[in-house]
PDB file of C-alpha atoms in Angstrom:
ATOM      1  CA  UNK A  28      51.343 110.592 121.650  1.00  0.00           C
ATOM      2  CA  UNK A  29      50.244 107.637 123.324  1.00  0.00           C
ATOM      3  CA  UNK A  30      46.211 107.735 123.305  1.00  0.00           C
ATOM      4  CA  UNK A  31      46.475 106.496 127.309  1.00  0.00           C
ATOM      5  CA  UNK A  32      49.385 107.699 128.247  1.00  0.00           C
ATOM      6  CA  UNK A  33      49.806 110.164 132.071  1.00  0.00           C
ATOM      7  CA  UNK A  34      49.032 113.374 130.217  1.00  0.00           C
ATOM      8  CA  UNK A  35      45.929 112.044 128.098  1.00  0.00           C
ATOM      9  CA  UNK A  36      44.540 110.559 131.494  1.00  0.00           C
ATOM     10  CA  UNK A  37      44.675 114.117 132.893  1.00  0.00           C
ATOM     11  CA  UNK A  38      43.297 115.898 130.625  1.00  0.00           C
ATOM     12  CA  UNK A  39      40.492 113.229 130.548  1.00  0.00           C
ATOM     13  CA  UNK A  40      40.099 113.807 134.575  1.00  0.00           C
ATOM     14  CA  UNK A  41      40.433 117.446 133.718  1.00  0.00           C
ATOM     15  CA  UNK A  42      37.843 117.596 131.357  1.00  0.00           C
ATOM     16  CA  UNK A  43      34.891 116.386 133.544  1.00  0.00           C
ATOM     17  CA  UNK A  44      35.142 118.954 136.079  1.00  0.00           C
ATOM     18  CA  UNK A  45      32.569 121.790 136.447  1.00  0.00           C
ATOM     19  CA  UNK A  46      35.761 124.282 136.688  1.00  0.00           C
ATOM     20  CA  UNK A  47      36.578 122.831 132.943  1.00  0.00           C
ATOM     21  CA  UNK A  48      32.665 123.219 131.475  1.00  0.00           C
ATOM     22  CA  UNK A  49      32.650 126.731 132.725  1.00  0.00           C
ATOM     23  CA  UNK A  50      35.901 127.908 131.081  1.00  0.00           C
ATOM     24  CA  UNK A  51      36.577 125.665 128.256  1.00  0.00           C
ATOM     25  CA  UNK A  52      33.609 126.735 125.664  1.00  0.00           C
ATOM     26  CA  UNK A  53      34.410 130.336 125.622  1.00  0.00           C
ATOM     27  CA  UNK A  54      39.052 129.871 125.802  1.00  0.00           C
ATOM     28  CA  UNK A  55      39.222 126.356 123.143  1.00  0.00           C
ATOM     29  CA  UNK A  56      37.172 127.067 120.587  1.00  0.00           C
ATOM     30  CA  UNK A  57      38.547 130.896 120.280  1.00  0.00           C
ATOM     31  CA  UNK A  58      42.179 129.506 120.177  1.00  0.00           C
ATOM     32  CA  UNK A  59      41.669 126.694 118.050  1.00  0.00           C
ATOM     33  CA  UNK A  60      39.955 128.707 115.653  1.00  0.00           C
ATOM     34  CA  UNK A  61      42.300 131.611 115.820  1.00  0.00           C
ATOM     35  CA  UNK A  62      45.687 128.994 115.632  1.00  0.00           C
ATOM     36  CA  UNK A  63      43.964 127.237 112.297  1.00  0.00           C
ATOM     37  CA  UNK A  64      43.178 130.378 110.432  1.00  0.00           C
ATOM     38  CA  UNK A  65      46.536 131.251 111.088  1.00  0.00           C
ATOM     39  CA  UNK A  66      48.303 128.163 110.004  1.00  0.00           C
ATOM     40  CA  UNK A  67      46.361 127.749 106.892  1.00  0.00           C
ATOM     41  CA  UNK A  68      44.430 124.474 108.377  1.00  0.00           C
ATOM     42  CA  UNK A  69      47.511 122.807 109.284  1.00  0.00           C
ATOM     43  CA  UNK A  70      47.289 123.179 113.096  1.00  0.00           C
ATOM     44  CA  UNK A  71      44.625 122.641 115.671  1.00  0.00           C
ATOM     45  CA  UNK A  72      45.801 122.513 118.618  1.00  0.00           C
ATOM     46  CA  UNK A  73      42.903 120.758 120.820  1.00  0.00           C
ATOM     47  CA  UNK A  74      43.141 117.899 118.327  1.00  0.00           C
ATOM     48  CA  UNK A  75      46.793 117.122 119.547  1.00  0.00           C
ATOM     49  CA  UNK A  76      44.970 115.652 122.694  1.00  0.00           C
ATOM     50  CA  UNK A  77      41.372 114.750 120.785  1.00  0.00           C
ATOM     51  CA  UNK A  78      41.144 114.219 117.114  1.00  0.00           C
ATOM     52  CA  UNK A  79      38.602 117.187 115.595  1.00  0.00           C
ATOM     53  CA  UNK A  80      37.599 118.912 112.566  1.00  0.00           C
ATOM     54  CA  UNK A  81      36.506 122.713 111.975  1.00  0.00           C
ATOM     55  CA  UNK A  82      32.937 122.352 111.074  1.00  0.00           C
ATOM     56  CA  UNK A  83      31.205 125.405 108.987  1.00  0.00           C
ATOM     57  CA  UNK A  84      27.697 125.012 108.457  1.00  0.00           C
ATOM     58  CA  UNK A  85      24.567 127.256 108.202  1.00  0.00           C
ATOM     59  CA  UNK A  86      22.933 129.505 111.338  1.00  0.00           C
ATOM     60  CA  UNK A  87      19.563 127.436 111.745  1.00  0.00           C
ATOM     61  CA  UNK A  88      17.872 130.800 111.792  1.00  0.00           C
ATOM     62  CA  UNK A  89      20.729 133.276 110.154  1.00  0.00           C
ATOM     63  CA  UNK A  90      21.822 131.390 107.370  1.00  0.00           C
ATOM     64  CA  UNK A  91      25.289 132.670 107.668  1.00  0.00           C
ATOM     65  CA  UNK A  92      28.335 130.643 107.907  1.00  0.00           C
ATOM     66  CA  UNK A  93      29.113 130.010 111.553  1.00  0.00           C
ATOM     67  CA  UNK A  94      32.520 128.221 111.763  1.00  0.00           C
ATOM     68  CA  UNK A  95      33.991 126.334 115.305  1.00  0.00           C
ATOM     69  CA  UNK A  96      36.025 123.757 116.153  1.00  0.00           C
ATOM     70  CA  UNK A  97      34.571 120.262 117.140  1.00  0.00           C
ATOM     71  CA  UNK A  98      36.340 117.057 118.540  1.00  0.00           C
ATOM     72  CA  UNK A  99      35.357 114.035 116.026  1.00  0.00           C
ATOM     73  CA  UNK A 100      35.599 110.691 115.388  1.00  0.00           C
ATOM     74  CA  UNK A 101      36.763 109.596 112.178  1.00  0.00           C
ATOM     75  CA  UNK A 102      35.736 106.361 110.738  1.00  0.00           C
ATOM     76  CA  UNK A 103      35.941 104.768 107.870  1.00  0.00           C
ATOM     77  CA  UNK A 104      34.414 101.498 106.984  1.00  0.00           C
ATOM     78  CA  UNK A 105      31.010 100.252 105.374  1.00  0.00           C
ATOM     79  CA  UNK A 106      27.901 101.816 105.614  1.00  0.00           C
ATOM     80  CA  UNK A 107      26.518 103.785 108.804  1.00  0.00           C
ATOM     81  CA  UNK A 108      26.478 102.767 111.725  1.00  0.00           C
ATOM     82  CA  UNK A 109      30.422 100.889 111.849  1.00  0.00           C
ATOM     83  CA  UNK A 110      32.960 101.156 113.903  1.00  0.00           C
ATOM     84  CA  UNK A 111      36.682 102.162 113.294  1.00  0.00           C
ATOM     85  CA  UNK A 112      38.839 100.816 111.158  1.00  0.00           C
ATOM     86  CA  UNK A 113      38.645  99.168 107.345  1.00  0.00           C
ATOM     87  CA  UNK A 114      35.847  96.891 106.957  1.00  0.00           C
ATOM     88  CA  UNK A 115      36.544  94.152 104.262  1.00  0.00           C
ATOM     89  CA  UNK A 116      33.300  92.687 103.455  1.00  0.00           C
ATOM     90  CA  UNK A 117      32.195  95.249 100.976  1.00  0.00           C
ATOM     91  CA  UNK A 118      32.691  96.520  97.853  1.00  0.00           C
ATOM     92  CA  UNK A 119      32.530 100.199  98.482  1.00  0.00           C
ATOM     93  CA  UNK A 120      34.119 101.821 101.636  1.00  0.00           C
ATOM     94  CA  UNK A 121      32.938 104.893 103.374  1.00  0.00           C
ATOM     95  CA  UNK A 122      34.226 107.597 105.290  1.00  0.00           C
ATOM     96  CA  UNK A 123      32.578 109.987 108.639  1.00  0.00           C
ATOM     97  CA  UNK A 124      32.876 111.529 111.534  1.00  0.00           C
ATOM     98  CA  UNK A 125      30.860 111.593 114.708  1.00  0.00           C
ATOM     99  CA  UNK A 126      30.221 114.543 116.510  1.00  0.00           C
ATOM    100  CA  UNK A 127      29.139 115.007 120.052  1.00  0.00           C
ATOM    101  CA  UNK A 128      26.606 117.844 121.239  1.00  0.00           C
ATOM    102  CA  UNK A 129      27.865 117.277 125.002  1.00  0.00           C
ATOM    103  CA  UNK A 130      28.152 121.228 125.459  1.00  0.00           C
ATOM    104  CA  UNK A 131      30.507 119.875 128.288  1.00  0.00           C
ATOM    105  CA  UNK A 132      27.374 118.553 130.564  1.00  0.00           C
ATOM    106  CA  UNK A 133      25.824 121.840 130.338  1.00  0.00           C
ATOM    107  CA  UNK A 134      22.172 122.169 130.195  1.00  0.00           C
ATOM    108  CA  UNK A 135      21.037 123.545 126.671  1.00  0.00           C
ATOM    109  CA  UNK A 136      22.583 121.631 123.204  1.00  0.00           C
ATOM    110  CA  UNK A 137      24.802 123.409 121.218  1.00  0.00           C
ATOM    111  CA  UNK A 138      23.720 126.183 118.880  1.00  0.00           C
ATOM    112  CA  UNK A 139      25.920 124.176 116.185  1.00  0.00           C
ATOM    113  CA  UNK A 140      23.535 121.081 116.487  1.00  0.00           C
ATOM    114  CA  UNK A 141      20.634 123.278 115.815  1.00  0.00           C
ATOM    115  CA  UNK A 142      22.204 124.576 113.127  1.00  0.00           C
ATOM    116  CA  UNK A 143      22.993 120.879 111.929  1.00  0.00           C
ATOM    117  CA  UNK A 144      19.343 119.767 112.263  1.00  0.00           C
ATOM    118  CA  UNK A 145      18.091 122.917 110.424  1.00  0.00           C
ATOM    119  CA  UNK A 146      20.909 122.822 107.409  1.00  0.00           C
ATOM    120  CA  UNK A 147      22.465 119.386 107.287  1.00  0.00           C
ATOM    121  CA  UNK A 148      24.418 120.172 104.403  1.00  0.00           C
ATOM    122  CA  UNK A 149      27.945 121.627 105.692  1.00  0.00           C
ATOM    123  CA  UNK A 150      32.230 121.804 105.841  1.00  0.00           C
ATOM    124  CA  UNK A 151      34.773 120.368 107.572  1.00  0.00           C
ATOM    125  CA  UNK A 152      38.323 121.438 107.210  1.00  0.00           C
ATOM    126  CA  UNK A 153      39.788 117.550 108.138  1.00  0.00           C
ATOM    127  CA  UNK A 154      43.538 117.852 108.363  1.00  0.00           C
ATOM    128  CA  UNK A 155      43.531 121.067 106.036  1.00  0.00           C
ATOM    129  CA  UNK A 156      41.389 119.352 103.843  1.00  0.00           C
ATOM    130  CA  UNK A 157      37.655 121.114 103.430  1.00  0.00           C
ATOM    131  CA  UNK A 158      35.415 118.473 102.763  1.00  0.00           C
ATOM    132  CA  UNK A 159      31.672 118.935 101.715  1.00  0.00           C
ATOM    133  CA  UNK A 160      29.119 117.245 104.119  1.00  0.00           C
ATOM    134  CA  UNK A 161      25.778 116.201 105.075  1.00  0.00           C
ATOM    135  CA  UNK A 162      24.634 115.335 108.891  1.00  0.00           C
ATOM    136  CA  UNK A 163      22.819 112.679 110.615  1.00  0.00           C
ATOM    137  CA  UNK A 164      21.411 112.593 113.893  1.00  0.00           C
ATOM    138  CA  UNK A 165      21.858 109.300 114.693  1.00  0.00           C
ATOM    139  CA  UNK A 166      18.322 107.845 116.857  1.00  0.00           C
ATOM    140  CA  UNK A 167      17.973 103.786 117.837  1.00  0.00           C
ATOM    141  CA  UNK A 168      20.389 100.814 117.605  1.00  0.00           C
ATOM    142  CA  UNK A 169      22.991 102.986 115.403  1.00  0.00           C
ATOM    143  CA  UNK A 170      23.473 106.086 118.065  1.00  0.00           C
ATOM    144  CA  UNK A 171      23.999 103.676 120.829  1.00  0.00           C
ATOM    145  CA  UNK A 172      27.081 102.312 118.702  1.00  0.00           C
ATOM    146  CA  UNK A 173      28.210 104.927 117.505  1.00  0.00           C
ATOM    147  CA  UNK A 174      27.565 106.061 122.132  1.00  0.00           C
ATOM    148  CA  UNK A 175      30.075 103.092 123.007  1.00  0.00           C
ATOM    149  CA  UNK A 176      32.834 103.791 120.156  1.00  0.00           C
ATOM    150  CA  UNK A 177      32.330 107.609 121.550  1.00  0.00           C
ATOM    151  CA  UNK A 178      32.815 106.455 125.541  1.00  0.00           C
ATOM    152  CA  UNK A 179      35.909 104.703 124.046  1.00  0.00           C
ATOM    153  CA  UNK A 180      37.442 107.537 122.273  1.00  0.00           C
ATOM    154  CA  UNK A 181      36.492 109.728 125.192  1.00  0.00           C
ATOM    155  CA  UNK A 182      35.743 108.528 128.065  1.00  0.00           C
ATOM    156  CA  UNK A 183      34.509 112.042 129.629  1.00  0.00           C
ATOM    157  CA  UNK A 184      31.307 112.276 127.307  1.00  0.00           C
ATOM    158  CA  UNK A 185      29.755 109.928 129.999  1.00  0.00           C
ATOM    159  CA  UNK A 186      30.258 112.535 132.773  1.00  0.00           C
ATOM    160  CA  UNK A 187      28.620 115.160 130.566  1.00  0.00           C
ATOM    161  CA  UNK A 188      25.763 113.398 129.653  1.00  0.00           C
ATOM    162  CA  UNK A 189      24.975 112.320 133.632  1.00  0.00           C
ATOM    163  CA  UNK A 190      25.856 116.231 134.509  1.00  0.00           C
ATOM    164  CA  UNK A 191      22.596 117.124 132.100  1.00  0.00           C
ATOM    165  CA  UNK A 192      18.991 116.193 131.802  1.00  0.00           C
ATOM    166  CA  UNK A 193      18.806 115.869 128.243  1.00  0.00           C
ATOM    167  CA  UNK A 194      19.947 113.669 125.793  1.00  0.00           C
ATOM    168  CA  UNK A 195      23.313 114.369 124.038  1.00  0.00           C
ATOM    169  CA  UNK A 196      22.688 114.888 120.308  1.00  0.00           C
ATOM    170  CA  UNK A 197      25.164 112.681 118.465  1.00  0.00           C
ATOM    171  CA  UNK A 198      25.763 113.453 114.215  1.00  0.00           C
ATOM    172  CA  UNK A 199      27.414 111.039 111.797  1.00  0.00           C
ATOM    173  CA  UNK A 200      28.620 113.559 108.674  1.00  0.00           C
ATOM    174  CA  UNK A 201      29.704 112.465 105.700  1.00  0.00           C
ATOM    175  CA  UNK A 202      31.053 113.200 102.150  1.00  0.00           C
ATOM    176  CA  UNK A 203      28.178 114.669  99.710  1.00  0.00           C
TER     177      UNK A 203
END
């Protein structure tokens, strides 16, 4: 699908309402989760609008598995902190994803960052793939990047962070 095509738009206008943050954390993450267990990994079906990856990783006081759907960025390039797309002026290429601890504007971050900043080591399931991973929270020069290449990818994020008083926690994970 076109990334700015008429339906993308409106889900993008969609997605910044208050109606949307209220409703959309406890329906998407229950049927995304429920349509990729079934499928095997194959399907997600929020990532047919926004790219995403089913993220496993340790409770931060538990220590069990908690498992949930996340939209990401995938990138691929050299060394933290690049943008999209192959870089050429290295010899070894990498590969992450950014994740977003919007919480859709709401007030308090997401129990999965906690859990990220208390056991960085964790899963993705990337296109049925699982993938073993350690998280970043990106601070300085590098999260304001990674901020812009986010606001381009999805333009809402900017709504949800004006919507809350604190500052949306942004991860770069990659391959351990």
């Amino acid at each position: 699908m076109n990334r700015h095509g008429t339906l993308h738009r409106t889900v993008q206008r969609l997605s910044a309402t208050r109606a949307f943050a209220r409703v959309a954390p406890r329906v998407l993450p229950a049927v995304d989760h429920a349509v990729h267990r079934l499928t095997g990994g194959r399907v997600l079906p929020s990532a047919q609008m926004l790219p995403g990856v089913v993220l496993t990783a340790r409770g931060a006081r538990s220590g069990l598995p908690r498992t949930l759907p996340l939209a990401a960025l995938h990138q691929t390039g050299t060394g933290p902190g690049t943008g999209p797309g192959k870089s050429t002026h290295a010899a070894t290429d990498t590969e992450s994803w950014l994740l977003v601890g919007s919480n859709f504007g709401r007030a308090g971050h997401p129990a999965w960052s906690a859990n990220l900043l208390a056991h960085p080591d964790a899963e993705i399931n990337w296109r049925g793939r699982d993938i073993p991973v350690r998280a970043r929270l990106l601070e300085g020069g590098e999260r304001e990047r990674a901020w812009a290449q986010l606001l381009d990818f999805w333009p809402p994020y900017a709504v949800y962070q004006e919507r809350t008083e604190r500052r949306i926690r942004l991860f770069r994970l990659t391959r351990r």
